Amino acid sequence: MKKLYGVTAAMVTPFKESGEVDYDGVRQLTGMLIDKGVNCLYPCGTTGEMFRLSLEERKKIAETIIQTAAGRVTVFIHCGAMNEQDTIQLLGHAEKAGADGAGIVTPAFFGATDRELEEYYVTAAQSVSDSFPIYLYNIPQCSANDISRETAEKITARCENIIGIKYSFADINRTVDYLNLKDGSFSVLHGCDRAFTSMLALGCDGTVSGIAGVFPEPFVRVYKAFCEGDLETAKKLQKICVKYCDALKCGSNMSYFKEGLKMRGISAGVMRKPQLDIEEAEIERLRKELKEISREAGVEIDTTA
């Protein structure tokens, strides 16, 4: 089975002014991220405004990215939805469309017990073939549900195709707990971009990063330096990653990501309502900040965009 590793770019979903998905923008973004050296792509997750998309839109986005990537990088489609039937439908589609695997966020908004989480993931994982790899996705600060070590252990004991977790809460102890599952063979990808190098040193396989979906270059360089054993270089590059994280508000508002991509010549479009784009004064401030960071990073952007 393939797994997520290195720099996995969490992708935004480009929308036209009309509110429709811009599939040309999806293709353009996919190409840029591959050209910049990311290892994996992860669309239709939090960064992709997942719960603002219809099932048909999510399926078409998945197909577009899989076809555009054409095997050049690993593609895992996020399939978590607001109900179990939709999750299962999206999983089946992702497998049939040729994805390398999938991710599933916890049920959101409504509180779920440990037993409910376990049965949800087991039912979903068993709806596809045993050879189709799946990652749990735990982002409790947004979903209002949390996957404990014990629950993750029970889920993985019942489903051999659940091979890892994307964890997006900055809890070191929980991260270590996940890393120790399945005698240390459980794949852990962390979403705390500001601590990418530290998470690699802890034993994580990589990051699933929204910031790297806009400015992948410093993250790709961090991963390369780390893999080569050059920790000093990785630490220096990590400081640039942190600057990009702070400028783009660490994913708290995807409009910052889309404005950053526009400065890179990518048709990232607008936010889907009720979310709104950031205002022009904030865009201008962002241009200045990104110009300064990118000059230090050696990354080309067009701040007149």
CSV table of C-alpha atoms in Angstrom, one decimal, residues 3-9 33-34 36-41 72-75 100 196 205-207 216 219-220 223-224 227:
chain,number,residue,atom,x,y,z
A,3,LYS,CA,1.2,6.0,2.2
A,4,LEU,CA,1.4,9.7,2.7
A,5,TYR,CA,4.9,11.1,3.4
A,6,GLY,CA,7.1,14.1,3.2
A,7,VAL,CA,5.3,17.3,2.0
A,8,THR,CA,1.7,16.5,1.4
A,9,ALA,CA,-0.1,19.6,0.1
A,33,LEU,CA,2.4,21.9,-6.7
A,34,ILE,CA,3.9,18.9,-8.6
A,36,LYS,CA,7.5,22.6,-7.0
A,37,GLY,CA,8.3,19.1,-5.7
A,38,VAL,CA,5.6,18.1,-3.2
A,39,ASN,CA,5.4,14.4,-2.5
A,40,CYS,CA,1.6,14.0,-2.2
A,41,LEU,CA,-1.6,15.8,-2.8
A,72,ARG,CA,3.6,11.7,-10.9
A,73,VAL,CA,2.8,12.1,-7.1
A,74,THR,CA,0.8,10.2,-4.6
A,75,VAL,CA,-2.9,11.4,-4.4
A,100,ASP,CA,-3.8,6.1,-4.1
A,196,PHE,CA,7.4,20.6,10.8
A,205,ASP,CA,6.3,10.6,8.2
A,206,GLY,CA,5.7,14.2,7.1
A,207,THR,CA,3.1,17.0,7.1
A,216,PRO,CA,5.7,24.5,-1.0
A,219,PHE,CA,8.8,22.8,3.1
A,220,VAL,CA,10.2,20.7,0.3
A,223,TYR,CA,12.2,17.7,4.1
A,224,LYS,CA,15.1,17.2,1.8
A,227,CYS,CA,16.3,13.2,5.0
